[in-house]
Amino acid sequence: MQPEAALYVVATPIGNLGDLSARARDVLDAADVIAAEDTRVCRKLLSHLGIRTAVESCHDFNESQRAPALLQRVRDGEIVALVADAGTPLISDPGFALVRMARDEGIAVVPVPGPCAATTALSVAGLPCSRFAFEGFLPAKSGARRHALERLRDESRTLVFYESPRRVVACLEDMAAVFGETRQAAVARELTKKFETVRRDSLAALREWVVADPDRQRGEFVLIVEGAPEEAAAGLGEARRLLELLLEELPPARAAQVTAHFTGCHKREVYALVDEIRR
C-alpha cells in the first residue's frame, strides 16, 4: 500500500541492518524527503538499500528552524520521513520539536516502529522489566551525575541509561557509590552488532569487568540497574518527609540522627538525603 502524505517517524537498525522492517523500507523509498539526524549516516543506510530519496539534516541545532518547511511539504501532499542515526527517533535523539509542532498543527504523524536500544537491552538483561524508568544520558560531569543518581536512589522500577564509551567506567563507579556496590545491574554494549555483549552482575563487579579489558570500553552502551526494594523505597520516602520537616528546626547533623533513629534507615542513607535536600 502506497503511504499517504504525513510525517512518518521511522525506526532504523541499531546495528544489524537485517532488523529494518519491510514497512520502514517502503516508507523510506516512497518518501519525498528524509529528515535525518546525520545525513552521512542516513545515506549509508539508503545506499545499502538502493534507495535514492533526498535527505536533509534535522538535528538538535537546526530542528526548530527546519520544522516549518518540512511540515509545509506535508501540507502540500508530500511524504516526510524522520529518522535518527540508529533506533527510534526522539528516544534520546532529535525529533521532538518537529513531532510536537506537527501535532499542534493537526498534521498526521505516523509511527513506523522498530529497533530501540533501551527495550532491546531490557529484553535480554535478566532484570525485572515489567516496570522501568528510562533516564537516557546522565550528566557528563561526576558531581552532576551523582546528584542525578541520588534522586533515583529509592526508585523501585528498573532504571535504563545510555552511556558513552568515554564515561562508562566513571558512570559505573558513581552508580556503585550511590546505589551500593551490590546492586544488580547489566551492561549491554554493541547490541545486534558483531561484538554484542550483555553481562549482568553487581555494579562493583561490572565496573571491574569493564576496566579489565579496554575492548569492553568500546561501542554504544545501555546500562540497566535493578530498582530499589519496595520496602526500602517506602522507608526512604518516609525518611525524606520527616527530614524535610526537621531541617526547618534543627542543624543537619541532628536532623539526620533523629530521622535515622525513628525510621530505622541507615545513617549513611539519611546523610545522603540531607545533602540532596540542601542542594
Coordinates of C-alpha atoms in Angstrom, one line a residue:
M1 CA 0.0 0.0 0.0
Q2 CA 1.4 3.4 -1.0
P3 CA 2.0 5.6 2.0
E4 CA -0.1 8.8 2.2
A5 CA 1.1 12.3 2.9
A6 CA 2.2 12.5 6.5
L7 CA 5.2 12.8 8.8
Y8 CA 6.5 9.3 9.3
V9 CA 8.6 8.6 12.4
V10 CA 10.7 5.7 11.2
A11 CA 12.8 3.4 13.4
T12 CA 16.1 2.2 11.8
P13 CA 18.5 -0.6 12.9
I14 CA 20.8 -0.1 15.9
G15 CA 23.4 -2.3 14.3
N16 CA 22.2 -5.3 12.3
L17 CA 20.8 -3.9 9.0
G18 CA 18.6 -7.0 8.8
D19 CA 16.4 -5.6 11.6
L20 CA 14.9 -2.9 9.3
S21 CA 11.3 -3.7 8.7
A22 CA 9.8 -4.1 5.2
R23 CA 7.4 -1.3 6.0
A24 CA 10.2 1.0 7.1
R25 CA 12.0 0.3 3.8
D26 CA 8.8 1.0 1.8
V27 CA 8.3 4.4 3.6
L28 CA 11.9 5.5 3.1
D29 CA 11.7 4.6 -0.6
A30 CA 8.3 6.3 -1.1
A31 CA 9.2 9.5 0.9
D32 CA 9.8 12.8 -0.9
V33 CA 12.4 13.7 1.7
I34 CA 14.0 12.1 4.7
A35 CA 14.8 14.3 7.7
A36 CA 17.9 12.8 9.3
E37 CA 20.0 13.4 12.4
D38 CA 23.2 12.9 10.4
T39 CA 22.8 12.9 6.6
R40 CA 26.0 10.9 6.1
V41 CA 24.8 8.0 8.3
C42 CA 21.4 8.1 6.7
R43 CA 22.9 8.0 3.1
K44 CA 25.0 4.9 4.1
L45 CA 21.8 3.1 5.0
L46 CA 20.0 4.3 1.9
S47 CA 22.9 3.2 -0.3
H48 CA 22.7 -0.3 1.2
L49 CA 19.0 -0.4 0.4
G50 CA 19.4 1.0 -3.0
I51 CA 17.1 4.0 -2.2
R52 CA 17.7 7.4 -3.7
T53 CA 15.3 9.6 -1.6
A54 CA 16.6 13.1 -0.9
V55 CA 18.0 13.7 2.6
E56 CA 18.0 16.9 4.7
S57 CA 19.6 17.4 8.1
C58 CA 17.3 17.7 11.2
H59 CA 19.2 17.7 14.4
D60 CA 19.3 19.4 17.8
F61 CA 20.9 22.6 16.5
N62 CA 18.6 23.2 13.5
E63 CA 15.4 21.3 14.1
S64 CA 13.3 24.3 15.1
Q65 CA 14.3 26.2 12.0
R66 CA 13.8 23.2 9.6
A67 CA 10.5 22.0 11.1
P68 CA 8.1 24.6 9.4
A69 CA 9.4 23.9 5.9
L70 CA 9.2 20.2 6.4
L71 CA 5.7 20.4 7.7
Q72 CA 4.7 22.6 4.8
R73 CA 5.8 19.9 2.5
V74 CA 3.4 17.5 4.2
R75 CA 0.6 20.1 3.8
D76 CA 1.5 20.2 0.1
G77 CA 0.8 16.4 -0.1
E78 CA 4.3 15.1 0.3
I79 CA 5.7 12.3 2.5
V80 CA 8.3 13.3 5.0
A81 CA 10.2 10.6 6.9
L82 CA 12.1 11.3 10.2
V83 CA 15.0 9.1 11.2
A84 CA 17.7 9.1 13.8
D85 CA 21.2 7.7 13.3
A86 CA 20.0 4.5 14.8
G87 CA 17.0 3.2 16.6
T88 CA 13.7 5.0 17.2
P89 CA 13.7 8.8 16.8
L90 CA 13.1 11.1 19.8
I91 CA 14.3 8.4 22.3
S92 CA 17.4 10.4 23.4
D93 CA 17.6 11.6 19.8
P94 CA 16.3 14.7 17.9
G95 CA 12.7 15.0 16.6
F96 CA 10.6 16.2 19.5
A97 CA 10.2 19.7 18.2
L98 CA 9.2 18.5 14.8
V99 CA 6.6 16.0 16.1
R100 CA 5.3 18.4 18.6
M101 CA 4.8 21.1 16.0
A102 CA 3.1 18.6 13.7
R103 CA 0.7 17.5 16.4
D104 CA -0.1 21.1 17.4
E105 CA -0.9 22.0 13.8
G106 CA -3.1 18.9 13.1
I107 CA -0.7 17.3 10.7
A108 CA -0.7 13.5 10.6
V109 CA 2.2 11.8 12.4
V110 CA 2.6 8.1 11.7
P111 CA 4.9 5.7 13.7
V112 CA 6.8 3.1 11.8
P113 CA 8.1 1.1 14.8
G114 CA 11.3 -0.9 15.0
P115 CA 14.5 -1.2 17.0
C116 CA 15.2 0.7 20.2
A117 CA 18.4 0.1 22.2
A118 CA 16.6 0.6 25.6
T119 CA 14.0 -2.1 25.1
T120 CA 16.4 -4.4 23.3
A121 CA 18.7 -4.3 26.3
L122 CA 15.9 -4.8 28.8
S123 CA 14.7 -7.9 26.9
V124 CA 17.9 -9.7 27.4
A125 CA 19.3 -8.3 30.7
G126 CA 17.6 -10.7 33.0
L127 CA 16.4 -7.9 35.3
P128 CA 12.8 -7.0 36.1
C129 CA 11.3 -5.2 33.1
S130 CA 7.6 -5.1 33.7
R131 CA 8.1 -1.6 35.2
F132 CA 11.0 0.5 34.2
A133 CA 12.1 4.2 34.0
F134 CA 14.1 5.3 31.0
E135 CA 16.6 8.0 32.0
G136 CA 18.6 8.4 28.8
F137 CA 22.1 10.0 29.2
L138 CA 23.2 11.2 32.6
P139 CA 25.2 14.4 33.0
A140 CA 28.8 14.3 31.8
K141 CA 30.4 15.6 35.0
S142 CA 30.7 13.4 38.0
G143 CA 29.2 15.8 40.5
A144 CA 26.1 16.4 38.5
R145 CA 25.8 12.8 37.6
R146 CA 25.9 11.7 41.2
H147 CA 23.3 14.3 42.0
A148 CA 21.0 12.9 39.3
L149 CA 21.6 9.3 40.6
E150 CA 20.8 10.3 44.2
R151 CA 17.4 11.5 43.1
L152 CA 16.8 7.9 41.7
R153 CA 18.3 6.1 44.8
D154 CA 14.9 4.9 46.1
E155 CA 13.2 4.4 42.7
S156 CA 11.8 0.8 42.7
R157 CA 11.4 0.5 39.0
T158 CA 14.3 -0.9 36.9
L159 CA 16.4 2.0 35.6
V160 CA 17.7 2.3 32.0
F161 CA 20.5 4.6 31.0
Y162 CA 22.5 5.3 27.8
E163 CA 26.2 6.0 28.2
S164 CA 29.2 6.8 26.0
P165 CA 32.4 4.7 25.9
R166 CA 34.4 7.6 27.3
R167 CA 32.4 7.8 30.5
V168 CA 31.1 4.2 31.1
V169 CA 33.8 3.4 33.8
A170 CA 33.2 6.6 35.7
C171 CA 29.4 6.2 35.4
L172 CA 29.6 2.7 36.9
E173 CA 31.8 4.0 39.7
D174 CA 29.2 6.7 40.5
M175 CA 26.3 4.2 40.3
A176 CA 28.1 1.9 42.8
A177 CA 28.8 4.8 45.1
V178 CA 25.2 6.0 45.1
F179 CA 23.1 2.7 44.7
G180 CA 25.5 0.5 46.6
E181 CA 28.2 -1.9 45.2
T182 CA 25.9 -4.9 45.5
R183 CA 23.0 -3.5 43.5
Q184 CA 22.4 -5.8 40.5
A185 CA 22.8 -4.3 37.0
A186 CA 23.6 -5.2 33.4
V187 CA 26.0 -3.7 30.8
A188 CA 24.8 -4.1 27.2
R189 CA 27.2 -2.9 24.5
E190 CA 27.2 -3.0 20.7
L191 CA 23.7 -4.5 20.6
T192 CA 22.9 -6.5 17.4
K193 CA 26.5 -5.9 16.2
K194 CA 29.4 -8.4 15.7
F195 CA 30.8 -7.8 19.2
E196 CA 27.5 -7.6 21.1
T197 CA 28.0 -8.2 24.8
V198 CA 25.5 -8.4 27.6
R199 CA 26.7 -9.0 31.2
R200 CA 24.7 -9.0 34.4
D201 CA 26.4 -8.7 37.9
S202 CA 26.7 -6.4 40.8
L203 CA 27.7 -2.8 40.0
A204 CA 31.1 -3.2 41.6
A205 CA 31.8 -6.4 39.7
L206 CA 30.6 -4.8 36.4
R207 CA 32.9 -1.9 36.9
E208 CA 35.9 -4.2 37.4
W209 CA 34.9 -6.3 34.4
V210 CA 34.7 -3.3 32.1
V211 CA 38.1 -2.0 33.4
A212 CA 39.8 -5.3 32.9
D213 CA 39.7 -5.2 29.1
P214 CA 39.9 -1.9 27.1
D215 CA 37.8 -3.6 24.3
R216 CA 34.9 -3.7 26.8
Q217 CA 35.0 0.1 26.9
R218 CA 34.3 0.4 23.2
G219 CA 30.9 1.0 21.4
E220 CA 27.5 2.1 22.4
F221 CA 26.3 1.3 25.9
V222 CA 23.0 0.7 27.7
L223 CA 23.2 0.3 31.5
I224 CA 20.3 -1.4 33.3
V225 CA 20.1 -1.1 37.1
E226 CA 17.7 -3.0 39.2
G227 CA 15.4 -0.8 41.2
A228 CA 15.4 -0.4 45.0
P229 CA 13.4 -2.9 47.0
E230 CA 9.8 -1.7 47.5
E231 CA 10.2 -1.6 51.3
A232 CA 13.5 0.3 51.1
A233 CA 11.9 2.8 48.7
A234 CA 9.0 3.3 51.1
G235 CA 11.3 3.7 54.1
L236 CA 13.5 6.3 52.4
G237 CA 10.4 8.2 51.3
E238 CA 9.2 8.4 54.9
A239 CA 12.7 9.4 56.0
R240 CA 12.8 12.2 53.4
R241 CA 9.4 13.6 54.5
L242 CA 10.5 13.6 58.2
L243 CA 13.9 15.0 57.4
E244 CA 12.5 17.9 55.4
L245 CA 10.4 18.9 58.5
L246 CA 13.3 18.5 60.9
L247 CA 15.7 20.5 58.8
E248 CA 13.5 23.5 59.3
E249 CA 14.1 23.5 63.0
L250 CA 17.4 21.5 63.6
P251 CA 21.0 21.5 62.4
P252 CA 21.6 19.0 59.6
A253 CA 23.6 16.5 61.7
R254 CA 21.0 16.5 64.5
A255 CA 18.1 16.2 62.0
A256 CA 19.8 13.2 60.3
Q257 CA 20.4 11.5 63.7
V258 CA 16.7 11.9 64.7
T259 CA 15.5 10.7 61.3
A260 CA 17.7 7.6 61.4
H261 CA 16.6 6.8 64.9
F262 CA 12.8 7.0 64.2
T263 CA 12.8 5.4 60.7
G264 CA 15.4 2.7 61.1
C265 CA 17.2 3.9 57.9
H266 CA 21.0 3.7 57.8
K267 CA 22.7 6.9 58.8
R268 CA 24.7 7.0 55.5
E269 CA 21.4 6.9 53.5
V270 CA 20.0 9.7 55.7
Y271 CA 23.1 11.9 55.4
A272 CA 22.9 11.4 51.6
L273 CA 19.3 12.7 51.7
V274 CA 20.4 15.7 53.7
D275 CA 22.9 16.6 51.0
E276 CA 20.3 16.1 48.3
I277 CA 17.6 18.3 50.1
R278 CA 20.1 21.0 50.9
R279 CA 21.3 21.1 47.2

